[in-house]
CSV table of N, CA and C in Angstrom, one decimal:
chain,number,residue,atom,x,y,z
A,1,MET,N,93.6,7.7,-25.8
A,1,MET,CA,93.3,6.3,-25.9
A,1,MET,C,94.9,5.6,-26.0
A,2,THR,N,95.4,4.6,-25.2
A,2,THR,CA,96.6,4.3,-25.3
A,2,THR,C,96.6,3.3,-26.5
A,3,SER,N,98.0,3.0,-26.9
A,3,SER,CA,98.1,2.2,-28.0
A,3,SER,C,97.8,0.7,-27.7
A,4,ASN,N,97.9,0.3,-26.4
A,4,ASN,CA,97.6,-0.9,-26.1
A,4,ASN,C,95.9,-1.1,-26.0
A,5,ALA,N,95.2,-0.1,-25.7
A,5,ALA,CA,93.7,-0.2,-25.9
A,5,ALA,C,93.3,-0.3,-27.5
A,6,THR,N,94.1,0.5,-28.1
A,6,THR,CA,93.8,0.4,-29.7
A,6,THR,C,94.0,-1.1,-30.1
A,7,SER,N,95.4,-1.6,-29.8
A,7,SER,CA,95.7,-2.9,-30.3
A,7,SER,C,94.6,-3.8,-29.8
A,8,ILE,N,93.9,-3.7,-28.6
A,8,ILE,CA,92.9,-4.9,-28.4
A,8,ILE,C,91.7,-4.4,-28.9
A,9,ARG,N,91.3,-3.2,-29.5
A,9,ARG,CA,90.2,-3.1,-30.2
A,9,ARG,C,90.1,-3.5,-31.6
A,10,VAL,N,91.4,-3.2,-32.2
A,10,VAL,CA,91.8,-3.8,-33.3
A,10,VAL,C,91.7,-5.5,-33.5
A,11,ALA,N,92.1,-6.1,-32.3
A,11,ALA,CA,92.3,-7.4,-32.5
A,11,ALA,C,90.8,-8.0,-32.2
A,12,VAL,N,90.2,-7.4,-31.5
A,12,VAL,CA,88.8,-7.8,-31.3
A,12,VAL,C,87.9,-7.6,-32.8
A,13,LEU,N,88.0,-6.7,-33.2
A,13,LEU,CA,87.4,-6.4,-34.5
A,13,LEU,C,87.9,-7.4,-35.4
A,14,VAL,N,89.1,-7.8,-35.6
A,14,VAL,CA,89.6,-8.7,-36.5
A,14,VAL,C,88.9,-9.9,-36.3
A,15,ILE,N,88.9,-10.3,-34.9
A,15,ILE,CA,88.4,-11.6,-34.5
A,15,ILE,C,86.9,-11.8,-34.7
A,16,LEU,N,86.1,-10.7,-34.5
A,16,LEU,CA,84.8,-10.6,-34.9
A,16,LEU,C,84.5,-10.8,-36.2
A,17,CYS,N,85.3,-10.1,-37.2
A,17,CYS,CA,85.1,-10.1,-38.7
A,17,CYS,C,85.4,-11.6,-39.1
A,18,PHE,N,86.5,-12.3,-38.6
A,18,PHE,CA,86.8,-13.4,-38.8
A,18,PHE,C,85.8,-14.8,-38.5
A,19,GLN,N,85.2,-14.6,-37.3
A,19,GLN,CA,84.4,-15.4,-36.7
A,19,GLN,C,83.0,-15.2,-37.6
A,20,THR,N,82.6,-14.2,-37.8
A,20,THR,CA,81.4,-13.9,-38.6
A,20,THR,C,81.5,-14.4,-40.0
A,21,SER,N,82.6,-14.3,-40.7
A,21,SER,CA,82.8,-14.7,-41.9
A,21,SER,C,82.8,-16.1,-42.1
A,22,VAL,N,83.7,-16.9,-41.0
A,22,VAL,CA,83.7,-18.2,-41.2
A,22,VAL,C,82.2,-19.0,-40.9
A,23,PHE,N,81.6,-18.5,-40.0
A,23,PHE,CA,80.4,-19.0,-39.6
A,23,PHE,C,79.3,-18.8,-40.7
A,24,THR,N,79.4,-17.8,-41.5
A,24,THR,CA,78.3,-17.4,-42.5
A,24,THR,C,78.7,-18.6,-43.6
A,25,LEU,N,80.0,-18.7,-44.0
A,25,LEU,CA,80.6,-19.4,-45.1
A,25,LEU,C,80.2,-21.0,-44.6
A,26,SER,N,80.4,-21.4,-43.5
A,26,SER,CA,80.4,-22.6,-43.0
A,26,SER,C,78.8,-23.2,-43.3
A,27,VAL,N,78.0,-22.2,-42.9
A,27,VAL,CA,76.6,-22.5,-42.9
A,27,VAL,C,76.2,-22.6,-44.3
A,28,ARG,N,76.5,-21.7,-45.2
A,28,ARG,CA,76.0,-21.8,-46.7
A,28,ARG,C,76.8,-23.2,-47.2
A,29,TYR,N,78.0,-23.4,-47.1
A,29,TYR,CA,78.8,-24.3,-47.5
A,29,TYR,C,77.9,-25.7,-47.3
A,30,SER,N,77.9,-25.9,-46.0
A,30,SER,CA,77.2,-27.1,-45.5
A,30,SER,C,75.8,-27.2,-45.8
A,31,ARG,N,75.1,-26.2,-45.8
A,31,ARG,CA,73.5,-26.5,-46.3
A,31,ARG,C,73.4,-26.4,-47.9
A,32,GLY,N,74.3,-25.5,-48.4
A,32,GLY,CA,74.2,-25.4,-50.0
A,32,GLY,C,74.7,-26.3,-50.8
A,33,ILE,N,76.0,-26.8,-50.5
A,33,ILE,CA,76.9,-27.7,-51.1
A,33,ILE,C,76.9,-29.3,-50.6
A,34,LEU,N,76.9,-29.3,-49.3
A,34,LEU,CA,77.0,-30.5,-48.7
A,34,LEU,C,75.5,-31.2,-48.6
A,35,LYS,N,74.7,-30.3,-48.6
A,35,LYS,CA,73.0,-30.6,-48.7
A,35,LYS,C,73.0,-31.2,-47.1
A,36,GLU,N,73.8,-30.6,-45.9
A,36,GLU,CA,73.4,-31.2,-44.6
A,36,GLU,C,72.2,-30.8,-44.0
A,37,THR,N,71.6,-31.6,-43.3
A,37,THR,CA,70.4,-30.9,-42.6
A,37,THR,C,70.7,-31.1,-41.1
A,38,TYR,N,70.3,-29.9,-40.4
A,38,TYR,CA,70.5,-29.8,-38.8
A,38,TYR,C,69.6,-28.6,-38.4
A,39,SER,N,69.5,-28.8,-37.1
A,39,SER,CA,68.6,-27.7,-36.6
A,39,SER,C,69.3,-26.7,-36.4
A,40,ASN,N,68.5,-25.5,-36.6
A,40,ASN,CA,69.2,-24.0,-36.3
A,40,ASN,C,69.4,-23.8,-34.9
A,41,TYR,N,68.5,-24.4,-34.2
A,41,TYR,CA,68.6,-24.1,-32.8
A,41,TYR,C,69.8,-24.8,-32.2
A,42,GLU,N,70.2,-26.1,-32.6
A,42,GLU,CA,71.4,-26.7,-32.2
A,42,GLU,C,72.6,-25.9,-32.5
A,43,VAL,N,72.8,-25.4,-33.8
A,43,VAL,CA,73.9,-24.5,-34.1
A,43,VAL,C,73.9,-23.2,-33.4
A,44,LEU,N,72.8,-22.6,-33.1
A,44,LEU,CA,72.9,-21.4,-32.2
A,44,LEU,C,73.2,-21.6,-30.8
A,45,LEU,N,72.8,-22.8,-30.1
A,45,LEU,CA,73.3,-23.4,-28.9
A,45,LEU,C,74.7,-23.6,-28.7
A,46,VAL,N,75.1,-24.2,-29.9
A,46,VAL,CA,76.4,-24.5,-29.7
A,46,VAL,C,77.2,-23.4,-29.9
A,47,GLY,N,77.2,-22.5,-30.7
A,47,GLY,CA,77.7,-21.1,-30.9
A,47,GLY,C,77.7,-20.3,-29.6
A,48,GLU,N,76.6,-20.3,-28.8
A,48,GLU,CA,76.5,-19.4,-27.6
A,48,GLU,C,77.2,-19.9,-26.4
A,49,VAL,N,77.4,-21.4,-26.6
A,49,VAL,CA,78.0,-22.2,-25.6
A,49,VAL,C,79.6,-21.8,-25.8
A,50,ILE,N,79.8,-22.0,-27.1
A,50,ILE,CA,81.4,-21.6,-27.3
A,50,ILE,C,81.7,-20.1,-26.7
A,51,LYS,N,80.7,-19.2,-27.1
A,51,LYS,CA,80.8,-17.9,-26.5
A,51,LYS,C,81.2,-17.9,-25.1
A,52,ILE,N,80.1,-18.6,-24.4
A,52,ILE,CA,80.4,-18.5,-22.9
A,52,ILE,C,81.4,-19.1,-22.4
A,53,LEU,N,81.8,-20.0,-23.0
A,53,LEU,CA,83.2,-20.8,-22.4
A,53,LEU,C,84.4,-20.0,-22.7
A,54,PHE,N,84.2,-19.4,-23.9
A,54,PHE,CA,85.6,-18.3,-24.3
A,54,PHE,C,85.5,-17.1,-23.2
A,55,SER,N,84.3,-16.7,-23.0
A,55,SER,CA,84.1,-15.5,-21.9
A,55,SER,C,84.6,-15.8,-20.4
A,56,ALA,N,84.1,-17.0,-20.1
A,56,ALA,CA,84.7,-17.5,-18.6
A,56,ALA,C,86.1,-17.7,-18.6
A,57,TYR,N,86.6,-18.2,-19.9
A,57,TYR,CA,88.1,-18.3,-19.8
A,57,TYR,C,88.8,-17.0,-19.7
A,58,MET,N,88.1,-16.0,-20.4
A,58,MET,CA,88.9,-14.6,-20.4
A,58,MET,C,88.7,-14.1,-19.0
A,59,ILE,N,87.3,-14.3,-18.4
A,59,ILE,CA,87.2,-13.6,-17.2
A,59,ILE,C,88.1,-14.1,-16.0
A,60,ASP,N,88.3,-15.5,-16.3
A,60,ASP,CA,89.1,-16.3,-15.1
A,60,ASP,C,90.6,-15.7,-15.3
A,61,GLY,N,90.9,-15.3,-16.5
A,61,GLY,CA,92.3,-14.9,-16.6
A,61,GLY,C,92.4,-13.3,-16.0
A,62,LEU,N,91.2,-12.5,-16.2
A,62,LEU,CA,91.2,-11.2,-15.7
A,62,LEU,C,90.8,-11.1,-14.2
A,63,GLU,N,90.0,-11.9,-13.7
A,63,GLU,CA,89.5,-11.7,-12.4
A,63,GLU,C,90.0,-12.8,-11.3
A,64,LYS,N,91.6,-12.8,-11.3
A,64,LYS,CA,92.1,-13.8,-10.3
A,64,LYS,C,91.7,-13.2,-8.8
A,65,LYS,N,91.5,-12.0,-8.5
A,65,LYS,CA,91.2,-11.6,-7.2
A,65,LYS,C,89.7,-12.0,-6.7
A,66,THR,N,88.7,-12.1,-7.3
A,66,THR,CA,87.4,-12.2,-6.9
A,66,THR,C,87.1,-13.8,-7.5
A,67,GLY,N,87.7,-14.4,-8.2
A,67,GLY,CA,87.3,-15.7,-8.7
A,67,GLY,C,86.3,-15.7,-9.6
A,68,LEU,N,86.4,-16.9,-10.4
A,68,LEU,CA,85.6,-16.9,-11.6
A,68,LEU,C,84.1,-17.1,-11.1
A,69,LEU,N,83.8,-18.0,-10.5
A,69,LEU,CA,82.4,-18.5,-9.8
A,69,LEU,C,81.7,-17.1,-9.2
A,70,ARG,N,82.6,-16.7,-8.3
A,70,ARG,CA,81.8,-15.2,-7.8
A,70,ARG,C,81.6,-14.3,-8.8
A,71,HIS,N,82.5,-13.9,-9.6
A,71,HIS,CA,82.3,-12.9,-10.9
A,71,HIS,C,80.9,-13.3,-11.7
A,72,LEU,N,81.0,-14.5,-11.9
A,72,LEU,CA,80.0,-15.1,-12.8
A,72,LEU,C,78.6,-15.1,-12.3
A,73,LEU,N,78.5,-15.3,-11.0
A,73,LEU,CA,77.5,-15.1,-10.2
A,73,LEU,C,76.8,-13.5,-10.1
A,74,PHE,N,77.9,-12.7,-9.9
A,74,PHE,CA,77.6,-11.3,-9.8
A,74,PHE,C,77.0,-10.7,-11.2
A,75,VAL,N,77.7,-11.3,-12.3
A,75,VAL,CA,77.0,-11.0,-13.6
A,75,VAL,C,75.8,-11.4,-13.7
A,76,ILE,N,75.4,-12.7,-13.5
A,76,ILE,CA,74.1,-13.3,-13.6
A,76,ILE,C,73.1,-12.6,-12.8
A,77,SER,N,73.4,-12.0,-11.6
A,77,SER,CA,72.3,-11.3,-10.7
A,77,SER,C,72.2,-9.9,-11.3
A,78,LYS,N,72.8,-9.3,-11.9
A,78,LYS,CA,72.8,-8.0,-12.4
A,78,LYS,C,72.3,-7.8,-13.6
A,79,SER,N,72.1,-9.0,-14.5
A,79,SER,CA,71.8,-9.1,-15.9
A,79,SER,C,70.4,-9.2,-16.3
A,80,HIS,N,69.4,-9.1,-15.3
A,80,HIS,CA,68.0,-9.2,-15.5
A,80,HIS,C,67.7,-8.3,-16.5
A,81,LYS,N,68.1,-7.1,-16.7
A,81,LYS,CA,67.6,-6.1,-17.6
A,81,LYS,C,67.9,-6.5,-19.1
A,82,MET,N,69.0,-7.4,-19.2
A,82,MET,CA,69.3,-8.1,-20.6
A,82,MET,C,68.3,-8.8,-21.1
A,83,VAL,N,67.5,-9.2,-20.4
A,83,VAL,CA,66.6,-10.5,-21.0
A,83,VAL,C,65.9,-10.0,-22.3
A,84,VAL,N,65.2,-9.0,-22.4
A,84,VAL,CA,64.7,-8.4,-23.5
A,84,VAL,C,65.5,-8.6,-24.8
A,85,LEU,N,66.9,-7.9,-24.6
A,85,LEU,CA,67.8,-7.9,-25.6
A,85,LEU,C,68.4,-9.1,-25.8
A,86,ALA,N,68.4,-10.1,-25.1
A,86,ALA,CA,68.9,-11.2,-25.4
A,86,ALA,C,67.8,-12.3,-26.2
A,87,MET,N,66.7,-12.1,-26.0
A,87,MET,CA,65.5,-12.4,-26.7
A,87,MET,C,65.6,-11.9,-28.1
A,88,ILE,N,65.7,-10.7,-28.2
A,88,ILE,CA,65.7,-10.0,-29.7
A,88,ILE,C,67.1,-10.7,-30.3
A,89,TYR,N,68.2,-10.9,-29.6
A,89,TYR,CA,69.4,-11.2,-30.1
A,89,TYR,C,69.2,-12.6,-30.6
A,90,GLY,N,68.5,-13.4,-29.8
A,90,GLY,CA,68.2,-15.0,-30.4
A,90,GLY,C,67.3,-15.0,-31.5
A,91,LEU,N,66.3,-13.9,-31.4
A,91,LEU,CA,65.4,-14.0,-32.8
A,91,LEU,C,66.2,-13.4,-33.9
A,92,MET,N,67.1,-12.6,-33.9
A,92,MET,CA,67.9,-11.9,-35.0
A,92,MET,C,68.6,-13.5,-35.4
A,93,ASN,N,69.3,-14.0,-34.4
A,93,ASN,CA,70.1,-15.2,-35.1
A,93,ASN,C,69.1,-16.3,-35.8
A,94,ILE,N,68.0,-16.5,-35.6
A,94,ILE,CA,67.1,-17.4,-36.1
A,94,ILE,C,66.9,-16.9,-37.3
A,95,LEU,N,66.6,-15.4,-37.7
A,95,LEU,CA,66.2,-15.0,-38.8
A,95,LEU,C,67.5,-15.1,-39.7
A,96,TYR,N,68.7,-15.1,-39.1
A,96,TYR,CA,69.9,-15.2,-39.8
A,96,TYR,C,69.9,-16.2,-40.6
A,97,PHE,N,69.4,-17.6,-40.2
A,97,PHE,CA,69.6,-18.6,-41.0
A,97,PHE,C,68.3,-18.6,-42.0
A,98,VAL,N,67.3,-18.2,-41.6
A,98,VAL,CA,66.2,-18.1,-42.7
A,98,VAL,C,66.7,-17.2,-43.8
A,99,SER,N,67.5,-16.2,-43.5
A,99,SER,CA,67.9,-15.2,-44.5
A,99,SER,C,69.0,-15.9,-45.3
A,100,LEU,N,69.9,-16.6,-44.8
A,100,LEU,CA,70.9,-17.5,-45.5
A,100,LEU,C,70.5,-18.3,-46.4
A,101,ARG,N,69.1,-18.9,-46.2
A,101,ARG,CA,68.7,-20.0,-47.1
A,101,ARG,C,68.0,-19.3,-48.1
A,102,ASN,N,67.3,-18.1,-48.0
A,102,ASN,CA,66.6,-17.4,-49.1
A,102,ASN,C,67.2,-16.5,-50.1
A,103,ILE,N,68.2,-15.9,-49.7
A,103,ILE,CA,69.0,-14.5,-50.3
A,103,ILE,C,70.5,-15.3,-50.6
A,104,GLY,N,71.1,-14.7,-51.8
A,104,GLY,CA,72.3,-14.7,-52.0
A,104,GLY,C,73.3,-14.5,-51.1
A,105,ALA,N,74.7,-14.7,-51.0
A,105,ALA,CA,75.7,-14.6,-50.1
A,105,ALA,C,75.9,-13.0,-50.4
A,106,GLY,N,76.0,-12.5,-51.5
A,106,GLY,CA,76.4,-11.0,-51.6
A,106,GLY,C,75.4,-10.1,-50.9
A,107,LEU,N,74.0,-10.4,-51.3
A,107,LEU,CA,73.0,-9.5,-50.7
A,107,LEU,C,73.1,-9.7,-49.2
A,108,PHE,N,73.2,-10.9,-48.7
A,108,PHE,CA,73.4,-11.0,-47.4
A,108,PHE,C,74.4,-10.4,-46.5
A,109,ALA,N,75.6,-10.2,-47.2
A,109,ALA,CA,76.7,-9.5,-46.7
A,109,ALA,C,76.4,-7.9,-46.7
A,110,ILE,N,75.9,-7.5,-47.7
A,110,ILE,CA,75.4,-6.1,-47.7
A,110,ILE,C,74.4,-5.8,-46.6
A,111,LEU,N,73.3,-6.5,-46.5
A,111,LEU,CA,72.1,-6.3,-45.4
A,111,LEU,C,72.9,-6.6,-44.0
A,112,SER,N,73.7,-7.5,-43.8
A,112,SER,CA,74.5,-7.6,-42.4
A,112,SER,C,75.2,-6.2,-42.1
A,113,GLN,N,75.7,-5.6,-43.2
A,113,GLN,CA,76.5,-4.4,-42.8
A,113,GLN,C,75.6,-3.1,-42.7
A,114,CYS,N,74.3,-3.1,-43.3
A,114,CYS,CA,73.4,-2.4,-43.1
A,114,CYS,C,72.8,-2.2,-41.6
A,115,LYS,N,72.9,-3.6,-40.9
A,115,LYS,CA,72.6,-3.7,-39.5
A,115,LYS,C,73.4,-2.8,-38.7
A,116,ILE,N,74.6,-2.8,-39.0
A,116,ILE,CA,75.6,-1.9,-38.2
A,116,ILE,C,75.2,-0.4,-38.3
A,117,LEU,N,75.1,0.0,-39.6
A,117,LEU,CA,74.7,1.4,-39.9
A,117,LEU,C,73.4,1.8,-39.1
A,118,THR,N,72.3,1.0,-39.2
A,118,THR,CA,71.1,1.2,-38.8
A,118,THR,C,71.2,1.4,-37.1
A,119,THR,N,72.1,0.5,-36.9
A,119,THR,CA,72.2,0.5,-35.3
A,119,THR,C,72.7,1.7,-34.7
A,120,ALA,N,73.6,2.2,-35.4
A,120,ALA,CA,74.3,3.5,-35.2
A,120,ALA,C,73.2,4.7,-35.3
A,121,LEU,N,72.4,4.7,-36.2
A,121,LEU,CA,71.5,5.7,-36.8
A,121,LEU,C,70.3,5.8,-35.5
A,122,PHE,N,69.8,4.4,-35.2
A,122,PHE,CA,68.9,4.5,-34.0
A,122,PHE,C,69.6,4.9,-32.7
A,123,SER,N,70.8,4.6,-32.6
A,123,SER,CA,71.2,5.1,-31.3
A,123,SER,C,71.4,6.5,-31.2
A,124,VAL,N,71.7,7.3,-32.2
A,124,VAL,CA,71.5,8.8,-32.4
A,124,VAL,C,70.0,9.1,-32.0
A,125,ILE,N,69.0,8.5,-32.8
A,125,ILE,CA,67.7,8.9,-32.7
A,125,ILE,C,66.9,8.7,-31.5
A,126,LEU,N,67.3,7.3,-31.1
A,126,LEU,CA,66.4,7.1,-29.7
A,126,LEU,C,67.3,7.3,-28.6
A,127,LEU,N,68.5,7.4,-28.6
A,127,LEU,CA,69.5,7.4,-27.3
A,127,LEU,C,70.1,8.8,-27.3
A,128,SER,N,69.9,9.5,-28.3
A,128,SER,CA,70.6,11.0,-28.3
A,128,SER,C,71.9,10.8,-28.2
A,129,ARG,N,72.6,9.8,-28.7
A,129,ARG,CA,74.0,9.8,-28.8
A,129,ARG,C,74.4,10.3,-30.1
A,130,SER,N,75.8,10.9,-30.0
A,130,SER,CA,76.5,11.5,-31.0
A,130,SER,C,77.8,10.9,-31.3
A,131,TYR,N,77.9,10.8,-33.1
A,131,TYR,CA,78.8,10.3,-33.3
A,131,TYR,C,79.8,11.5,-34.2
A,132,SER,N,80.9,11.2,-34.3
A,132,SER,CA,82.1,12.1,-34.9
A,132,SER,C,81.6,11.8,-36.5
A,133,THR,N,82.2,13.0,-37.4
A,133,THR,CA,82.0,12.7,-38.7
A,133,THR,C,83.0,11.3,-39.2
A,134,THR,N,84.1,11.3,-38.6
A,134,THR,CA,85.0,10.5,-38.9
A,134,THR,C,84.4,9.0,-38.6
A,135,ARG,N,83.5,8.9,-37.6
A,135,ARG,CA,82.9,7.4,-37.4
A,135,ARG,C,81.8,7.3,-38.3
A,136,TRP,N,80.9,8.4,-38.9
A,136,TRP,CA,79.9,8.1,-39.8
A,136,TRP,C,80.6,7.8,-41.2
A,137,ALA,N,81.7,8.5,-41.4
A,137,ALA,CA,82.3,8.1,-42.8
A,137,ALA,C,82.9,6.7,-42.6
A,138,THR,N,83.4,6.4,-41.7
A,138,THR,CA,83.9,4.7,-41.3
A,138,THR,C,82.7,4.1,-41.8
A,139,LEU,N,81.6,4.0,-41.1
A,139,LEU,CA,80.3,3.4,-41.0
A,139,LEU,C,80.0,3.3,-42.8
A,140,VAL,N,79.9,4.1,-43.4
A,140,VAL,CA,79.4,4.4,-44.9
A,140,VAL,C,80.5,3.8,-45.6
A,141,ALA,N,81.8,3.8,-45.4
A,141,ALA,CA,82.9,3.1,-46.0
A,141,ALA,C,82.8,1.8,-46.0
A,142,LEU,N,82.6,1.2,-44.9
A,142,LEU,CA,82.2,0.0,-44.7
A,142,LEU,C,81.4,-0.6,-45.4
A,143,LEU,N,80.0,0.1,-45.4
A,143,LEU,CA,79.1,-0.4,-46.2
A,143,LEU,C,79.2,-0.2,-47.7
A,144,VAL,N,80.1,0.8,-48.2
A,144,VAL,CA,80.5,0.8,-49.7
A,144,VAL,C,81.5,-0.1,-50.1
A,145,GLY,N,82.6,-0.5,-49.2
A,145,GLY,CA,83.4,-1.5,-49.4
A,145,GLY,C,82.8,-2.9,-49.6
A,146,VAL,N,81.7,-3.3,-48.7
A,146,VAL,CA,80.9,-4.5,-49.0
A,146,VAL,C,80.0,-4.6,-50.3
A,147,VAL,N,79.7,-3.3,-50.4
A,147,VAL,CA,78.7,-3.4,-51.7
A,147,VAL,C,79.5,-3.5,-52.9
A,148,LEU,N,80.8,-2.7,-52.8
A,148,LEU,CA,81.7,-2.9,-54.1
A,148,LEU,C,82.4,-4.5,-54.1
A,149,PHE,N,82.6,-5.1,-52.9
A,149,PHE,CA,83.0,-6.4,-53.1
A,149,PHE,C,82.0,-7.4,-53.3
A,150,SER,N,80.9,-7.2,-53.0
A,150,SER,CA,79.8,-8.2,-53.2
A,150,SER,C,79.2,-8.0,-54.6
A,151,GLU,N,79.2,-7.0,-55.3
A,151,GLU,CA,78.7,-6.5,-56.5
A,151,GLU,C,78.8,-7.7,-57.6
A,152,PRO,N,80.1,-8.3,-57.8
A,152,PRO,CA,80.3,-9.4,-58.8
A,152,PRO,C,79.7,-10.6,-58.4
A,153,ILE,N,79.4,-10.8,-57.2
A,153,ILE,CA,78.8,-11.9,-56.7
A,153,ILE,C,77.2,-11.6,-57.1
A,154,ILE,N,76.7,-10.6,-56.9
A,154,ILE,CA,75.2,-10.4,-57.0
A,154,ILE,C,75.3,-10.5,-58.5
A,155,SER,N,75.9,-9.7,-59.4
A,155,SER,CA,75.7,-9.5,-60.8
A,155,SER,C,75.9,-11.0,-61.6
A,156,SER,N,76.8,-11.9,-60.8
A,156,SER,CA,77.1,-13.2,-61.4
A,156,SER,C,75.7,-14.1,-61.3
A,157,GLN,N,74.9,-13.9,-60.5
A,157,GLN,CA,73.8,-14.6,-60.3
A,157,GLN,C,72.9,-14.6,-61.3
A,158,LYS,N,72.4,-15.6,-62.0
A,158,LYS,CA,71.6,-15.3,-63.2
A,158,LYS,C,70.1,-15.4,-62.8
A,159,GLN,N,69.6,-14.2,-63.2
A,159,GLN,CA,68.1,-14.0,-62.8
A,159,GLN,C,67.3,-14.4,-64.1
A,160,PRO,N,66.1,-15.2,-64.0
A,160,PRO,CA,65.4,-15.3,-65.2
A,160,PRO,C,64.8,-13.9,-65.7
A,161,HIS,N,64.6,-13.9,-67.1
A,161,HIS,CA,64.0,-12.6,-67.6
A,161,HIS,C,62.7,-13.0,-68.0
A,162,HIS,N,61.7,-11.9,-67.7
A,162,HIS,CA,60.3,-12.1,-67.8
A,162,HIS,C,59.7,-11.1,-68.7
A,163,VAL,N,58.8,-11.5,-69.5
A,163,VAL,CA,58.3,-10.3,-70.3
A,163,VAL,C,56.6,-10.7,-70.1
A,164,ILE,N,55.8,-9.6,-70.3
A,164,ILE,CA,54.3,-9.7,-70.5
A,164,ILE,C,53.7,-10.0,-71.7
A,165,GLY,N,53.1,-11.1,-72.0
A,165,GLY,CA,52.8,-11.4,-73.4
A,165,GLY,C,51.6,-10.7,-73.8
A,166,PRO,N,50.9,-10.8,-75.0
A,166,PRO,CA,50.0,-10.4,-75.5
A,166,PRO,C,48.7,-10.4,-74.7
A,167,ASP,N,48.7,-11.9,-74.1
A,167,ASP,CA,47.6,-12.2,-73.2
A,167,ASP,C,47.5,-11.7,-71.8
A,168,ARG,N,48.6,-10.6,-71.6
A,168,ARG,CA,48.8,-10.0,-70.2
A,168,ARG,C,49.2,-10.9,-69.2
A,169,GLN,N,49.8,-12.2,-69.6
A,169,GLN,CA,50.4,-13.2,-68.7
A,169,GLN,C,52.0,-13.0,-68.6
A,170,LEU,N,52.5,-13.2,-67.3
A,170,LEU,CA,53.9,-13.1,-67.2
A,170,LEU,C,54.5,-14.5,-67.7
A,171,LYS,N,55.7,-14.2,-68.7
A,171,LYS,CA,56.1,-15.4,-69.2
A,171,LYS,C,57.8,-15.3,-69.2
A,172,GLN,N,58.2,-16.3,-68.9
A,172,GLN,CA,59.8,-16.5,-68.9
A,172,GLN,C,60.3,-16.8,-70.1
A,173,THR,N,61.4,-15.7,-70.5
A,173,THR,CA,62.3,-15.8,-71.7
A,173,THR,C,63.4,-16.5,-71.7
A,174,PRO,N,63.9,-16.9,-72.7
A,174,PRO,CA,65.2,-17.6,-72.7
A,174,PRO,C,66.3,-16.5,-72.5
A,175,GLU,N,67.6,-17.2,-71.6
A,175,GLU,CA,68.5,-16.2,-71.4
A,175,GLU,C,69.2,-15.4,-72.7
A,176,PRO,N,69.3,-14.3,-72.5
A,176,PRO,CA,70.0,-13.6,-73.8
A,176,PRO,C,71.5,-14.2,-73.9
A,177,VAL,N,72.2,-14.2,-75.1
A,177,VAL,CA,73.4,-14.7,-75.2
A,177,VAL,C,74.5,-13.6,-75.2
């Protein structure tokens, strides 16, 4: 692989990490601190429109020979196989909002990284794909890094302490000092 291709891959990885982090933090801040209410579907629509516009801009820069409109029509005519995957992706994005509302940011980050690891695992099982030991080690290191980074966040969230009383009822006890 050439150094130019490696540079592009690193740049894409950094941009995707930045985009995901900003998106997650923005949603958590606007819903949790600012207490704003808005439709999850509108946020998803705006995000997808931004991605489409950026993709069209990039295609226009790369496809000067065939033209943007012609290339986009070609892509649309050949993408009927992707409809099911697009629906799964849309459902995943909706569940993204549900999970952000119901679990903490640290646990959410860990579960998001598990998505990458399970995708690789299922690609091996279902698609008979093989990955090098280096790639598996990288995926595990990514997960371990997120766990180590998120652990202080998770442990700082105070959980109520419960005990079972003599009448076999679950009771909340005061926080230990």
